[in-house]
Backbone as JSON, one array per atom type, in Angstrom:
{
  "sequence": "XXXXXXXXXXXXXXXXXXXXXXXXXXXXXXXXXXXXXXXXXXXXXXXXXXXXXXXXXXXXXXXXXXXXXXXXXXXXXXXXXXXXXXXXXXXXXXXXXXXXXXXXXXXXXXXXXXXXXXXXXXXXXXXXXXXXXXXX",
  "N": [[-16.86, -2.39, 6.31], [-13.71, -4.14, 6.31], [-11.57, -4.08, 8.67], [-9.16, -5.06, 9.4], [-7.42, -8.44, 9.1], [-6.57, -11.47, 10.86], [-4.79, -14.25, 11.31], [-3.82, -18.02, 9.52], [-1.31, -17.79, 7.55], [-1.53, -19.0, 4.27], [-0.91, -18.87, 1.95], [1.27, -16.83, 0.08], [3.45, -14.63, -2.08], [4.75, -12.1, -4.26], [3.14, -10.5, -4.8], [0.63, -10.89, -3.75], [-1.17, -12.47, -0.93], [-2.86, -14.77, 1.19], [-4.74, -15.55, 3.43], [-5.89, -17.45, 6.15], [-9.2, -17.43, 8.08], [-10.63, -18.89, 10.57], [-11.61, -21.26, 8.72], [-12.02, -20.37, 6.53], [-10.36, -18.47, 3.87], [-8.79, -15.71, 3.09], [-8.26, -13.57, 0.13], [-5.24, -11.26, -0.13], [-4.38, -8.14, -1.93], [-1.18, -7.62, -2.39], [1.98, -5.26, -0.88], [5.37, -5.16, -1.94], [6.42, -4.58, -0.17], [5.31, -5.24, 2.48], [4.82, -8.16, 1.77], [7.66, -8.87, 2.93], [7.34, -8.1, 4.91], [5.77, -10.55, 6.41], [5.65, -13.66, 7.94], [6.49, -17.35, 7.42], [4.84, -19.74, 5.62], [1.82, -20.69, 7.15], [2.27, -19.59, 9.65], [1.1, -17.1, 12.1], [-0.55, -14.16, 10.97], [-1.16, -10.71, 10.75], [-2.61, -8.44, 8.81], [-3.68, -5.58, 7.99], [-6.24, -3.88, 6.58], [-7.89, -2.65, 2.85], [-10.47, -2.06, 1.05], [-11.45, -2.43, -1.76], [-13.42, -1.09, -4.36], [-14.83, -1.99, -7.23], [-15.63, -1.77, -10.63], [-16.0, -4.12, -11.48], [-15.75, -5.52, -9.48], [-14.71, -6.66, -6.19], [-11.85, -5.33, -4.27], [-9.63, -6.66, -1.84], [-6.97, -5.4, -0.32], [-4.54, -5.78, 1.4], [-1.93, -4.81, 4.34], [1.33, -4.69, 6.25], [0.94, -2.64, 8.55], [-0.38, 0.21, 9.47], [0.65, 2.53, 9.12], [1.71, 2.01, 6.52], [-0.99, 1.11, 5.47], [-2.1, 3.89, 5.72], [-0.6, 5.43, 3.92], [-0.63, 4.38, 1.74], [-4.03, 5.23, 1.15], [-3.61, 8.18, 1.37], [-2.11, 8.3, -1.63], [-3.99, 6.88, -3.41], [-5.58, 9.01, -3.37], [-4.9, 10.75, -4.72], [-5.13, 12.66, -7.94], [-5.51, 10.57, -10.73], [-3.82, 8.35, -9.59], [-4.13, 5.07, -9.41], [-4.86, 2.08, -7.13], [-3.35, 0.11, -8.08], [-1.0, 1.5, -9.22], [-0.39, 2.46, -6.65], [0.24, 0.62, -4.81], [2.25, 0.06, -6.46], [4.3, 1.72, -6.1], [4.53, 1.5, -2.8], [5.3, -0.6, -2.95], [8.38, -0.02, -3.8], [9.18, 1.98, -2.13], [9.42, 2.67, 1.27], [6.31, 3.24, 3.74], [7.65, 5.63, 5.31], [9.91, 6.48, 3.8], [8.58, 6.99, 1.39], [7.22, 9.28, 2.24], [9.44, 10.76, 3.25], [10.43, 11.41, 0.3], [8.56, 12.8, -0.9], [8.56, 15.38, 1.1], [10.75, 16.38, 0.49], [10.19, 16.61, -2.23], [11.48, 14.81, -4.32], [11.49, 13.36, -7.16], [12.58, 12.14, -8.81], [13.17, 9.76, -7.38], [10.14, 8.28, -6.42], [9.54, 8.21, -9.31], [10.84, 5.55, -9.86], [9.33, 3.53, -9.26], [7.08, 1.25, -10.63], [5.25, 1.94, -13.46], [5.05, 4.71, -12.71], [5.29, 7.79, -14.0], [7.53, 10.67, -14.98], [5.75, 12.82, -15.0], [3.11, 12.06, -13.12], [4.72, 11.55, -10.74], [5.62, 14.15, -10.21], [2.66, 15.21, -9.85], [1.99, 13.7, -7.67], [3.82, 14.96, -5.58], [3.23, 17.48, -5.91], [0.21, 17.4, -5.11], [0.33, 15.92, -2.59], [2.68, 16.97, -0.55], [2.53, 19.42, 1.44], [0.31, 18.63, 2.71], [1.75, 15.98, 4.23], [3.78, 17.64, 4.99], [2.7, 18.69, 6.92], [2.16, 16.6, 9.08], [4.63, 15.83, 9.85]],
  "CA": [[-15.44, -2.44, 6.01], [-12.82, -5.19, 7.16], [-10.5, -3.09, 9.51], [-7.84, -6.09, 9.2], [-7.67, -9.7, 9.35], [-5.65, -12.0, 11.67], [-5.22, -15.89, 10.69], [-2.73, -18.25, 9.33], [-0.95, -17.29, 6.44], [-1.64, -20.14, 3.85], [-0.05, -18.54, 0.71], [2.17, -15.52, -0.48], [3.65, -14.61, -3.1], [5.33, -11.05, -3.83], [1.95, -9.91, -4.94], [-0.54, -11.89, -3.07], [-1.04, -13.31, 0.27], [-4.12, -15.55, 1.77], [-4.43, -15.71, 4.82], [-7.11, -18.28, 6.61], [-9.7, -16.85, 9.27], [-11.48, -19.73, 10.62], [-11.56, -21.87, 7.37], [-12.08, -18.8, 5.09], [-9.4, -17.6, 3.24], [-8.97, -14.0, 2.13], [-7.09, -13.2, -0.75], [-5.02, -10.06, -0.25], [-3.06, -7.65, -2.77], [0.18, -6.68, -1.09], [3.02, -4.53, -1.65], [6.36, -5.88, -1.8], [7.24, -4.14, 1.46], [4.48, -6.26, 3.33], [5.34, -9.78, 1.62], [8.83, -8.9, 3.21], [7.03, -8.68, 6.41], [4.79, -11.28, 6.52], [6.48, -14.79, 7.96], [6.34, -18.0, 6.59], [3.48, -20.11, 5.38], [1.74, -21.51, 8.51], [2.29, -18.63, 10.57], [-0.29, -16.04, 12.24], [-0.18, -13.27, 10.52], [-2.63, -9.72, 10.9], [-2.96, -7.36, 7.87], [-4.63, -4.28, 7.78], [-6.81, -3.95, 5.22], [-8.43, -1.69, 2.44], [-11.36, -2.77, 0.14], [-11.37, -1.33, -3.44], [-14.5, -1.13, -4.99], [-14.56, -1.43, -9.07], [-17.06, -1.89, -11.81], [-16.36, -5.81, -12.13], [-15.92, -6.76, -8.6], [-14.3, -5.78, -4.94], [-10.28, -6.56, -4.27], [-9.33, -6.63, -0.75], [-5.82, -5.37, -0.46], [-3.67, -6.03, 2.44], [-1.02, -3.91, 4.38], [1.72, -4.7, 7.34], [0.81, -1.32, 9.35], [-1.5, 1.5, 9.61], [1.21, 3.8, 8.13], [1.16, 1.8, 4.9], [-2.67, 2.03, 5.09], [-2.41, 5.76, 5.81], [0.26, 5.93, 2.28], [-1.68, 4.11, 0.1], [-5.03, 6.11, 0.92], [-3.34, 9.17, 0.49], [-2.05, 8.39, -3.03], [-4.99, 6.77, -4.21], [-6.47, 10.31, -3.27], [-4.2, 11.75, -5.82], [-5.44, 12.48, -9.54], [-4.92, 9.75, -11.78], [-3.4, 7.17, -8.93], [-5.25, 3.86, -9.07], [-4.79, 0.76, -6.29], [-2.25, -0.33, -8.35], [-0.07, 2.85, -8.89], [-0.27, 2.84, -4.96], [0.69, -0.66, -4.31], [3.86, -0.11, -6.84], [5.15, 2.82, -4.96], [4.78, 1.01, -1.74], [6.71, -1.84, -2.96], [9.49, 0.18, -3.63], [9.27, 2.37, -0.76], [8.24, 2.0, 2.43], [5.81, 4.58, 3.93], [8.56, 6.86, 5.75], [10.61, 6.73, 2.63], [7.79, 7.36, 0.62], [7.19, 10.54, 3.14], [10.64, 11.65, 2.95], [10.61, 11.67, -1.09], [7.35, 13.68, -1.3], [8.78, 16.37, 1.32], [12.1, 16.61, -0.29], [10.64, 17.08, -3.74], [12.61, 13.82, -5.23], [10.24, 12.93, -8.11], [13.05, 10.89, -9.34], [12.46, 8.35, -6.51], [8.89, 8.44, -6.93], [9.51, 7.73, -10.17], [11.24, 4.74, -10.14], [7.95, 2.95, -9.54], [6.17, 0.0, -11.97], [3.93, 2.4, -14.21], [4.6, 5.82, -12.29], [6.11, 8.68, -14.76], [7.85, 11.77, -14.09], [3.91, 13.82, -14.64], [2.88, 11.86, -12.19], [5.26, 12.21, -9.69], [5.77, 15.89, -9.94], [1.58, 15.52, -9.05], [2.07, 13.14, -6.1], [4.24, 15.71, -4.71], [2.3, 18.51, -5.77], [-1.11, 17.24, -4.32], [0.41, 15.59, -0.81], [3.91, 17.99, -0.03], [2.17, 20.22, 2.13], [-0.38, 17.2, 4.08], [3.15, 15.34, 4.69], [4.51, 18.61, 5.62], [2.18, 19.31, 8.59], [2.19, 15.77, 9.87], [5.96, 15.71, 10.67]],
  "C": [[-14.73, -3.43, 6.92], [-11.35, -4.15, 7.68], [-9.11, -3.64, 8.9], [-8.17, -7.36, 9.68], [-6.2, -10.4, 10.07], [-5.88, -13.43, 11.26], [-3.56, -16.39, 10.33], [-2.44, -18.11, 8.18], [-0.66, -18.97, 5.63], [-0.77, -19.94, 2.69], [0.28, -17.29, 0.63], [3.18, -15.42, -1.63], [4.38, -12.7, -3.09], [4.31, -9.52, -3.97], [0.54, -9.95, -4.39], [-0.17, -12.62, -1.29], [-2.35, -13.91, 0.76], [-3.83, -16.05, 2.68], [-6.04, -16.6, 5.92], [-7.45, -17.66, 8.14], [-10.63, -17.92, 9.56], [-11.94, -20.56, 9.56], [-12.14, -21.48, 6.12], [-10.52, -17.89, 4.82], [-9.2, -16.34, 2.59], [-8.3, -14.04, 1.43], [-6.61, -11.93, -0.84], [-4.44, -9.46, -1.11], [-2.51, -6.88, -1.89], [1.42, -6.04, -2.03], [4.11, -5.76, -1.4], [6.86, -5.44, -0.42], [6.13, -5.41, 2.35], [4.46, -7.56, 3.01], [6.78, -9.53, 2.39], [8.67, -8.91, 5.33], [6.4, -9.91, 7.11], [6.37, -12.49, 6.61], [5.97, -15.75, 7.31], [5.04, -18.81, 6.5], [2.85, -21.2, 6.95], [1.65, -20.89, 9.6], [1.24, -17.84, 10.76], [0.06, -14.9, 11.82], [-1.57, -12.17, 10.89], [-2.0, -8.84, 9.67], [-3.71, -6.69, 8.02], [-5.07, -4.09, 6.79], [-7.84, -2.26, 4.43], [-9.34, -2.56, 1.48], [-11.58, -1.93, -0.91], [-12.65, -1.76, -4.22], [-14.76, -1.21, -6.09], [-15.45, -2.04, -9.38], [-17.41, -3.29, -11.33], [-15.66, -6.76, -10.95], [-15.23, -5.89, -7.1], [-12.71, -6.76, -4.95], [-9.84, -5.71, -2.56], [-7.46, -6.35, -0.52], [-5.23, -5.34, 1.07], [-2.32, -5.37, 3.63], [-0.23, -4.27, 6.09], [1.52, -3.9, 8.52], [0.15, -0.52, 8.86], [-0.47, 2.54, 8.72], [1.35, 3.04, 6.54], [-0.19, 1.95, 4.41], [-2.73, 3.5, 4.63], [-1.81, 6.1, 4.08], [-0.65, 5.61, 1.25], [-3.18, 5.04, -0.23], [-4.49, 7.41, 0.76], [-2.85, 9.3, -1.04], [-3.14, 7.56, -3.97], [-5.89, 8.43, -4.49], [-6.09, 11.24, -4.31], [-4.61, 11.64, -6.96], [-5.17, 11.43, -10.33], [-3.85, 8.54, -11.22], [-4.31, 6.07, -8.33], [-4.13, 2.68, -7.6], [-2.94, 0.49, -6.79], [-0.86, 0.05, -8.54], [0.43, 2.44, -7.54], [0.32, 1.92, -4.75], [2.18, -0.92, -5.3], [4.83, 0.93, -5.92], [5.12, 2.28, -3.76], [5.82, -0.25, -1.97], [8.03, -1.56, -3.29], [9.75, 0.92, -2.5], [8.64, 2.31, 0.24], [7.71, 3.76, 2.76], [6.66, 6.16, 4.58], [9.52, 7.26, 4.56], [9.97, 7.47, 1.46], [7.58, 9.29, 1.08], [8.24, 11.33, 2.71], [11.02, 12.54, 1.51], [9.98, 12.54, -1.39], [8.31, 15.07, -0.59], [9.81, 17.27, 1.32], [12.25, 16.8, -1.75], [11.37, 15.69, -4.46], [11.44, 12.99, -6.27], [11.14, 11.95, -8.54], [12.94, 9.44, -8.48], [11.45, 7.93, -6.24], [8.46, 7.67, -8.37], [9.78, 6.36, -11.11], [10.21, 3.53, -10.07], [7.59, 2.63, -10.57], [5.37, 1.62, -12.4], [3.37, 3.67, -13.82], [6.23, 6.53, -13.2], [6.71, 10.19, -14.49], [6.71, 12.5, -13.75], [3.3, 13.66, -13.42], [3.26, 11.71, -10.9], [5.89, 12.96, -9.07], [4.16, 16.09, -9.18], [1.19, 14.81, -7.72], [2.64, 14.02, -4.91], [4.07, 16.91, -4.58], [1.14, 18.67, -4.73], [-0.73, 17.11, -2.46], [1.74, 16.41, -0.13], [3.38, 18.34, 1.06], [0.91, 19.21, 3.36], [0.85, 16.39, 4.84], [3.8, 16.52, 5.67], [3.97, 18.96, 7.31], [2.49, 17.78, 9.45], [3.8, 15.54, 10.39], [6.25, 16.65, 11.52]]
}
């Protein structure tokens, strides 16, 4: 596993970022919260990373901080939340926001997420409520 990568940030985008490690470029998928962190092209940048495993290939996804790591692996963990699910809910909220929504019950902010429906985020806050709940 690639923990995280450090390098200069060659391209970004609000979905994408590549970031050069010794004249290898990674290609990351990022949320919109972490293109908002990330500076401009040219700059050193470090991402934390996750590697997604699928049928028809591996996608290296990208993340400003360990607590966006920590969000996204908990809602991939959830029933029926893929990579991409995860990486829309992070781009609208950030991981403490995300936190707050789950242990407040607000499915409607949950919901406002690319391609996440109320079902599914009545079961985001079904499945993780009570894991959120102990960690605060």
């Amino acid at each position: 596993m690639i923990y995280s990568i450090t390098g200069e940030l060659v391209y970004s985008d609000p979905n994408m970022a590549a970031v050069n490690v010794d004249g290898i470029a990674f290609q990351c998928d990022i949320s919109l919260n972490t293109f908002q962190h990330l500076g401009s092209t040219g700059s050193t940048v470090t991402l934390y990373t996750y590697m997604n495993f699928k049928q028809d290939g591996v996608d290296l996804l990208g993340f400003y901080d360990r607590f966006e790591v920590d969000a996204f692996k908990m809602l991939t963990g959830v029933s029926g939340v893929g990579p991409k699910a995860a990486i829309s809910i992070l781009s609208l909220l950030t991981p403490e926001k995300f936190a707050l929504a789950v242990c407040t019950e607000d499915q409607k902010t949950i919901s406002k997420a690319s391609g996440i429906g109320p079902k599914t985020a009545a079961r985001i806050i079904l499945e993780l409520k009570d894991k959120l709940m102990k960690e605060t």
